[in-house]
Amino acid sequence: MTTTRHTVSDVMTHTAIAIGQEASYKEIVALMHEWKVSALPVLAGEGRVVGVVSEADLLPKEEFRGTEPVLPDELAEAAKAGAVLAGDLMSSPAVTVHPGAPVAEAARIMARKHVKRLPVVNELGFLEGVVSRSDLLKVFLRSDAELAEEVRTAVVAELAPGAGVEVAVREGVVTLQGGRGDSALLGLLARAVRAVEGVVDVGVSAGPVPPGTPV
């Protein structure tokens, strides 16, 4: 069974806004505001990513204005309150992803590391682009007709040829119907359909196709 697998390169922003280690605090804030981004990769040399400056790295300057850290875990943040250059403000090493990584892998990294954007780097660590949460959601822009065609050809035709399973898709939700009443078969197909990128949800039914549903 072969289904569509988008990679980070398919959805990322190839023109990335980045800064050097000597970029100033105000320059960083201005760039974030101008480009409507929440983080900027920090580059060294000819373009190797050495860190990332995010809004979270900038906030300590306001958080600790006129106050001193109280808890031990506040010391690192308080140190950034006095920083004025990207090299001192950045979080390092940067959390990155490779352009050939599956979209699902990028999503897992973002969730695990609690970041909204990832620099995309090649095998040498040089910046190739940036992928954001909104980029990863682009797979859900696939049309119902496109999803239905892939489910029929890449899932049903391969796993259950001749089983009489009909495919209906509405707003990304796939309904599998028929299968000669074989609930186990429909369950197997439903699990496979969930792996198709862009599918919002999957249901099974032995009844007729709902009126007005694209099939």
PDB file of C-alpha atoms in Angstrom:
ATOM      1  CA  MET A   1       0.000   0.000   0.000  1.00  0.00           C
ATOM      2  CA  THR A   2       1.496   3.311  -1.101  1.00  0.00           C
ATOM      3  CA  THR A   3      -0.065   6.547   0.133  1.00  0.00           C
ATOM      4  CA  THR A   4       1.050  10.158  -0.189  1.00  0.00           C
ATOM      5  CA  ARG A   5       3.830  11.107   2.215  1.00  0.00           C
ATOM      6  CA  HIS A   6       4.678  14.798   2.327  1.00  0.00           C
ATOM      7  CA  THR A   7       8.075  15.820   3.612  1.00  0.00           C
ATOM      8  CA  VAL A   8       9.139  18.998   5.366  1.00  0.00           C
ATOM      9  CA  SER A   9      10.549  20.275   2.053  1.00  0.00           C
ATOM     10  CA  ASP A  10       7.056  20.093   0.531  1.00  0.00           C
ATOM     11  CA  VAL A  11       5.502  22.485   3.057  1.00  0.00           C
ATOM     12  CA  MET A  12       8.308  24.635   4.494  1.00  0.00           C
ATOM     13  CA  THR A  13       9.035  28.274   3.751  1.00  0.00           C
ATOM     14  CA  HIS A  14      12.171  28.172   1.618  1.00  0.00           C
ATOM     15  CA  THR A  15      13.013  31.874   2.060  1.00  0.00           C
ATOM     16  CA  ALA A  16      13.872  32.131   5.746  1.00  0.00           C
ATOM     17  CA  ILE A  17      14.590  35.281   7.736  1.00  0.00           C
ATOM     18  CA  ALA A  18      17.694  34.736   9.872  1.00  0.00           C
ATOM     19  CA  ILE A  19      20.140  36.786  11.928  1.00  0.00           C
ATOM     20  CA  GLY A  20      23.799  36.701  12.897  1.00  0.00           C
ATOM     21  CA  GLN A  21      25.153  36.353  16.411  1.00  0.00           C
ATOM     22  CA  GLU A  22      25.870  40.097  16.573  1.00  0.00           C
ATOM     23  CA  ALA A  23      22.270  41.141  15.858  1.00  0.00           C
ATOM     24  CA  SER A  24      20.999  43.508  18.548  1.00  0.00           C
ATOM     25  CA  TYR A  25      17.965  43.055  20.776  1.00  0.00           C
ATOM     26  CA  LYS A  26      16.034  45.859  19.075  1.00  0.00           C
ATOM     27  CA  GLU A  27      16.951  44.552  15.622  1.00  0.00           C
ATOM     28  CA  ILE A  28      15.587  41.144  16.554  1.00  0.00           C
ATOM     29  CA  VAL A  29      12.330  42.592  17.863  1.00  0.00           C
ATOM     30  CA  ALA A  30      11.936  44.729  14.747  1.00  0.00           C
ATOM     31  CA  LEU A  31      12.472  41.755  12.415  1.00  0.00           C
ATOM     32  CA  MET A  32       9.977  39.610  14.315  1.00  0.00           C
ATOM     33  CA  HIS A  33       7.414  42.387  14.088  1.00  0.00           C
ATOM     34  CA  GLU A  34       8.073  43.084  10.399  1.00  0.00           C
ATOM     35  CA  TRP A  35       7.923  39.446   9.285  1.00  0.00           C
ATOM     36  CA  LYS A  36       5.252  38.323  11.779  1.00  0.00           C
ATOM     37  CA  VAL A  37       7.361  35.472  13.163  1.00  0.00           C
ATOM     38  CA  SER A  38       7.874  34.259  16.723  1.00  0.00           C
ATOM     39  CA  ALA A  39      11.468  33.026  16.355  1.00  0.00           C
ATOM     40  CA  LEU A  40      14.571  33.601  14.222  1.00  0.00           C
ATOM     41  CA  PRO A  41      17.412  31.193  13.416  1.00  0.00           C
ATOM     42  CA  VAL A  42      20.871  32.452  14.401  1.00  0.00           C
ATOM     43  CA  LEU A  43      23.609  31.762  11.856  1.00  0.00           C
ATOM     44  CA  ALA A  44      27.368  31.540  12.078  1.00  0.00           C
ATOM     45  CA  GLY A  45      29.916  31.569   9.276  1.00  0.00           C
ATOM     46  CA  GLU A  46      28.399  30.895   5.873  1.00  0.00           C
ATOM     47  CA  GLY A  47      24.987  29.898   7.141  1.00  0.00           C
ATOM     48  CA  ARG A  48      25.261  27.152   9.755  1.00  0.00           C
ATOM     49  CA  VAL A  49      22.463  27.300  12.325  1.00  0.00           C
ATOM     50  CA  VAL A  50      23.916  27.652  15.833  1.00  0.00           C
ATOM     51  CA  GLY A  51      20.811  28.664  17.760  1.00  0.00           C
ATOM     52  CA  VAL A  52      17.363  30.224  17.737  1.00  0.00           C
ATOM     53  CA  VAL A  53      16.092  33.415  19.344  1.00  0.00           C
ATOM     54  CA  SER A  54      12.403  33.208  20.199  1.00  0.00           C
ATOM     55  CA  GLU A  55       9.957  35.519  21.883  1.00  0.00           C
ATOM     56  CA  ALA A  56      10.501  33.460  25.046  1.00  0.00           C
ATOM     57  CA  ASP A  57      14.216  34.387  24.949  1.00  0.00           C
ATOM     58  CA  LEU A  58      13.340  38.085  24.719  1.00  0.00           C
ATOM     59  CA  LEU A  59      10.694  38.281  27.439  1.00  0.00           C
ATOM     60  CA  PRO A  60      13.028  38.045  30.481  1.00  0.00           C
ATOM     61  CA  LYS A  61      14.168  41.620  29.805  1.00  0.00           C
ATOM     62  CA  GLU A  62      10.617  42.726  30.615  1.00  0.00           C
ATOM     63  CA  GLU A  63       9.891  39.989  33.159  1.00  0.00           C
ATOM     64  CA  PHE A  64      12.826  40.911  35.392  1.00  0.00           C
ATOM     65  CA  ARG A  65      12.691  44.677  34.892  1.00  0.00           C
ATOM     66  CA  GLY A  66      13.390  46.076  38.360  1.00  0.00           C
ATOM     67  CA  THR A  67      13.176  42.670  40.063  1.00  0.00           C
ATOM     68  CA  GLU A  68      15.568  39.894  40.990  1.00  0.00           C
ATOM     69  CA  PRO A  69      15.140  36.135  40.393  1.00  0.00           C
ATOM     70  CA  VAL A  70      13.752  34.272  43.385  1.00  0.00           C
ATOM     71  CA  LEU A  71      13.659  30.619  42.338  1.00  0.00           C
ATOM     72  CA  PRO A  72      16.704  28.630  41.148  1.00  0.00           C
ATOM     73  CA  ASP A  73      15.113  27.889  37.771  1.00  0.00           C
ATOM     74  CA  GLU A  74      14.744  31.642  37.165  1.00  0.00           C
ATOM     75  CA  LEU A  75      18.499  32.276  37.153  1.00  0.00           C
ATOM     76  CA  ALA A  76      19.042  31.282  33.509  1.00  0.00           C
ATOM     77  CA  GLU A  77      16.156  33.467  32.349  1.00  0.00           C
ATOM     78  CA  ALA A  78      17.344  36.366  34.485  1.00  0.00           C
ATOM     79  CA  ALA A  79      20.774  36.130  32.861  1.00  0.00           C
ATOM     80  CA  LYS A  80      19.120  36.740  29.481  1.00  0.00           C
ATOM     81  CA  ALA A  81      17.488  39.878  30.864  1.00  0.00           C
ATOM     82  CA  GLY A  82      20.863  41.616  30.616  1.00  0.00           C
ATOM     83  CA  ALA A  83      21.734  40.267  27.167  1.00  0.00           C
ATOM     84  CA  VAL A  84      21.689  42.567  24.148  1.00  0.00           C
ATOM     85  CA  LEU A  85      23.063  40.413  21.321  1.00  0.00           C
ATOM     86  CA  ALA A  86      21.600  37.353  19.591  1.00  0.00           C
ATOM     87  CA  GLY A  87      24.575  35.195  20.555  1.00  0.00           C
ATOM     88  CA  ASP A  88      23.775  35.742  24.238  1.00  0.00           C
ATOM     89  CA  LEU A  89      19.993  35.630  23.869  1.00  0.00           C
ATOM     90  CA  MET A  90      19.667  32.523  21.707  1.00  0.00           C
ATOM     91  CA  SER A  91      18.744  29.029  22.809  1.00  0.00           C
ATOM     92  CA  SER A  92      21.486  26.645  21.711  1.00  0.00           C
ATOM     93  CA  PRO A  93      21.866  24.107  20.254  1.00  0.00           C
ATOM     94  CA  ALA A  94      18.961  24.821  17.948  1.00  0.00           C
ATOM     95  CA  VAL A  95      16.131  22.328  17.599  1.00  0.00           C
ATOM     96  CA  THR A  96      16.107  21.615  13.859  1.00  0.00           C
ATOM     97  CA  VAL A  97      14.693  19.234  11.272  1.00  0.00           C
ATOM     98  CA  HIS A  98      15.935  17.967   7.901  1.00  0.00           C
ATOM     99  CA  PRO A  99      14.067  18.782   4.658  1.00  0.00           C
ATOM    100  CA  GLY A 100      13.497  15.103   3.879  1.00  0.00           C
ATOM    101  CA  ALA A 101      11.860  14.335   7.224  1.00  0.00           C
ATOM    102  CA  PRO A 102       8.164  13.366   7.146  1.00  0.00           C
ATOM    103  CA  VAL A 103       5.711  16.084   8.142  1.00  0.00           C
ATOM    104  CA  ALA A 104       4.617  13.886  11.064  1.00  0.00           C
ATOM    105  CA  GLU A 105       8.182  13.845  12.428  1.00  0.00           C
ATOM    106  CA  ALA A 106       8.339  17.655  12.392  1.00  0.00           C
ATOM    107  CA  ALA A 107       5.003  17.788  14.212  1.00  0.00           C
ATOM    108  CA  ARG A 108       6.297  15.410  16.898  1.00  0.00           C
ATOM    109  CA  ILE A 109       9.458  17.483  17.397  1.00  0.00           C
ATOM    110  CA  MET A 110       7.425  20.681  17.780  1.00  0.00           C
ATOM    111  CA  ALA A 111       5.098  19.058  20.300  1.00  0.00           C
ATOM    112  CA  ARG A 112       7.901  17.452  22.293  1.00  0.00           C
ATOM    113  CA  LYS A 113      10.107  20.557  22.382  1.00  0.00           C
ATOM    114  CA  HIS A 114       7.216  23.034  22.742  1.00  0.00           C
ATOM    115  CA  VAL A 115       8.302  25.190  19.802  1.00  0.00           C
ATOM    116  CA  LYS A 116       6.253  26.829  17.057  1.00  0.00           C
ATOM    117  CA  ARG A 117       8.883  26.947  14.300  1.00  0.00           C
ATOM    118  CA  LEU A 118      11.835  24.777  13.278  1.00  0.00           C
ATOM    119  CA  PRO A 119      14.852  25.761  11.192  1.00  0.00           C
ATOM    120  CA  VAL A 120      15.244  23.307   8.322  1.00  0.00           C
ATOM    121  CA  VAL A 121      18.900  22.346   7.839  1.00  0.00           C
ATOM    122  CA  ASN A 122      20.831  20.100   5.473  1.00  0.00           C
ATOM    123  CA  GLU A 123      23.262  17.386   6.533  1.00  0.00           C
ATOM    124  CA  LEU A 124      25.971  20.011   7.178  1.00  0.00           C
ATOM    125  CA  GLY A 125      23.727  22.139   9.391  1.00  0.00           C
ATOM    126  CA  PHE A 126      23.226  24.939   6.857  1.00  0.00           C
ATOM    127  CA  LEU A 127      19.868  26.699   6.791  1.00  0.00           C
ATOM    128  CA  GLU A 128      17.524  25.752   3.934  1.00  0.00           C
ATOM    129  CA  GLY A 129      14.266  27.168   5.249  1.00  0.00           C
ATOM    130  CA  VAL A 130      11.858  27.253   8.165  1.00  0.00           C
ATOM    131  CA  VAL A 131       8.789  25.150   8.889  1.00  0.00           C
ATOM    132  CA  SER A 132       6.020  26.379  11.176  1.00  0.00           C
ATOM    133  CA  ARG A 133       2.926  24.854  12.730  1.00  0.00           C
ATOM    134  CA  SER A 134       0.774  26.477  10.057  1.00  0.00           C
ATOM    135  CA  ASP A 135       2.988  24.925   7.350  1.00  0.00           C
ATOM    136  CA  LEU A 136       2.369  21.459   8.780  1.00  0.00           C
ATOM    137  CA  LEU A 137      -1.383  22.004   8.538  1.00  0.00           C
ATOM    138  CA  LYS A 138      -1.178  22.491   4.754  1.00  0.00           C
ATOM    139  CA  VAL A 139      -1.758  18.752   4.246  1.00  0.00           C
ATOM    140  CA  PHE A 140      -5.355  19.366   5.353  1.00  0.00           C
ATOM    141  CA  LEU A 141      -5.924  21.632   2.345  1.00  0.00           C
ATOM    142  CA  ARG A 142      -6.241  18.591   0.079  1.00  0.00           C
ATOM    143  CA  SER A 143      -9.647  18.449  -1.605  1.00  0.00           C
ATOM    144  CA  ASP A 144     -12.268  15.824  -0.789  1.00  0.00           C
ATOM    145  CA  ALA A 145     -12.017  14.530  -4.356  1.00  0.00           C
ATOM    146  CA  GLU A 146      -8.248  14.083  -4.068  1.00  0.00           C
ATOM    147  CA  LEU A 147      -8.574  12.263  -0.755  1.00  0.00           C
ATOM    148  CA  ALA A 148     -11.339  10.005  -2.086  1.00  0.00           C
ATOM    149  CA  GLU A 149      -9.236   9.042  -5.099  1.00  0.00           C
ATOM    150  CA  GLU A 150      -6.221   8.163  -2.968  1.00  0.00           C
ATOM    151  CA  VAL A 151      -8.293   6.142  -0.484  1.00  0.00           C
ATOM    152  CA  ARG A 152      -9.877   4.168  -3.332  1.00  0.00           C
ATOM    153  CA  THR A 153      -6.666   3.460  -5.245  1.00  0.00           C
ATOM    154  CA  ALA A 154      -4.020   3.252  -2.511  1.00  0.00           C
ATOM    155  CA  VAL A 155      -6.059   1.658   0.277  1.00  0.00           C
ATOM    156  CA  VAL A 156      -9.281  -0.058  -0.788  1.00  0.00           C
ATOM    157  CA  ALA A 157      -8.078  -1.343  -4.176  1.00  0.00           C
ATOM    158  CA  GLU A 158      -4.920  -2.796  -2.622  1.00  0.00           C
ATOM    159  CA  LEU A 159      -6.239  -4.172   0.668  1.00  0.00           C
ATOM    160  CA  ALA A 160      -9.782  -5.165  -0.272  1.00  0.00           C
ATOM    161  CA  PRO A 161     -10.192  -5.488  -4.049  1.00  0.00           C
ATOM    162  CA  GLY A 162     -13.648  -6.646  -5.028  1.00  0.00           C
ATOM    163  CA  ALA A 163     -15.013  -6.302  -1.491  1.00  0.00           C
ATOM    164  CA  GLY A 164     -17.633  -3.766  -2.540  1.00  0.00           C
ATOM    165  CA  VAL A 165     -16.382  -1.009  -0.240  1.00  0.00           C
ATOM    166  CA  GLU A 166     -17.543   2.470  -1.196  1.00  0.00           C
ATOM    167  CA  VAL A 167     -15.646   5.616  -0.233  1.00  0.00           C
ATOM    168  CA  ALA A 168     -17.286   8.921   0.646  1.00  0.00           C
ATOM    169  CA  VAL A 169     -15.470  12.071   1.758  1.00  0.00           C
ATOM    170  CA  ARG A 170     -16.895  15.286   3.136  1.00  0.00           C
ATOM    171  CA  GLU A 171     -14.768  18.072   4.690  1.00  0.00           C
ATOM    172  CA  GLY A 172     -11.873  15.647   5.021  1.00  0.00           C
ATOM    173  CA  VAL A 173     -13.912  13.032   6.908  1.00  0.00           C
ATOM    174  CA  VAL A 174     -13.814   9.666   5.143  1.00  0.00           C
ATOM    175  CA  THR A 175     -16.683   7.195   5.377  1.00  0.00           C
ATOM    176  CA  LEU A 176     -16.169   3.565   4.323  1.00  0.00           C
ATOM    177  CA  GLN A 177     -19.359   1.714   3.461  1.00  0.00           C
ATOM    178  CA  GLY A 178     -20.301  -1.797   2.443  1.00  0.00           C
ATOM    179  CA  GLY A 179     -17.668  -4.460   2.603  1.00  0.00           C
ATOM    180  CA  ARG A 180     -20.415  -7.109   2.586  1.00  0.00           C
ATOM    181  CA  GLY A 181     -21.035  -6.456   6.273  1.00  0.00           C
ATOM    182  CA  ASP A 182     -17.493  -7.469   7.284  1.00  0.00           C
ATOM    183  CA  SER A 183     -16.817  -5.191  10.278  1.00  0.00           C
ATOM    184  CA  ALA A 184     -13.281  -6.569  10.727  1.00  0.00           C
ATOM    185  CA  LEU A 185     -12.416  -5.646   7.144  1.00  0.00           C
ATOM    186  CA  LEU A 186     -13.864  -2.173   7.508  1.00  0.00           C
ATOM    187  CA  GLY A 187     -11.897  -1.711  10.730  1.00  0.00           C
ATOM    188  CA  LEU A 188      -8.669  -2.732   8.984  1.00  0.00           C
ATOM    189  CA  LEU A 189      -9.343  -0.308   6.134  1.00  0.00           C
ATOM    190  CA  ALA A 190     -10.202   2.487   8.556  1.00  0.00           C
ATOM    191  CA  ARG A 191      -6.822   2.125  10.284  1.00  0.00           C
ATOM    192  CA  ALA A 192      -5.065   2.296   6.917  1.00  0.00           C
ATOM    193  CA  VAL A 193      -7.083   5.338   5.832  1.00  0.00           C
ATOM    194  CA  ARG A 194      -6.018   7.250   8.956  1.00  0.00           C
ATOM    195  CA  ALA A 195      -2.463   7.114   7.597  1.00  0.00           C
ATOM    196  CA  VAL A 196      -3.475   9.099   4.491  1.00  0.00           C
ATOM    197  CA  GLU A 197      -2.271  12.670   4.919  1.00  0.00           C
ATOM    198  CA  GLY A 198      -5.077  15.200   4.978  1.00  0.00           C
ATOM    199  CA  VAL A 199      -7.696  12.841   6.409  1.00  0.00           C
ATOM    200  CA  VAL A 200      -9.477  14.489   9.353  1.00  0.00           C
ATOM    201  CA  ASP A 201     -11.357  11.434  10.594  1.00  0.00           C
ATOM    202  CA  VAL A 202     -12.649   8.034   9.439  1.00  0.00           C
ATOM    203  CA  GLY A 203     -15.976   6.315   9.971  1.00  0.00           C
ATOM    204  CA  VAL A 204     -17.444   3.027   8.806  1.00  0.00           C
ATOM    205  CA  SER A 205     -21.030   2.282   7.850  1.00  0.00           C
ATOM    206  CA  ALA A 206     -23.019  -0.545   6.274  1.00  0.00           C
ATOM    207  CA  GLY A 207     -25.725   1.881   5.172  1.00  0.00           C
ATOM    208  CA  PRO A 208     -26.124   3.892   1.970  1.00  0.00           C
ATOM    209  CA  VAL A 209     -24.018   6.915   1.079  1.00  0.00           C
ATOM    210  CA  PRO A 210     -25.441  10.082   2.725  1.00  0.00           C
ATOM    211  CA  PRO A 211     -27.287  12.307   0.210  1.00  0.00           C
ATOM    212  CA  GLY A 212     -25.055  14.976  -1.335  1.00  0.00           C
ATOM    213  CA  THR A 213     -21.787  13.335  -0.239  1.00  0.00           C
ATOM    214  CA  PRO A 214     -19.053  13.250  -2.948  1.00  0.00           C
ATOM    215  CA  VAL A 215     -18.221   9.639  -3.782  1.00  0.00           C
TER     216      VAL A 215
END
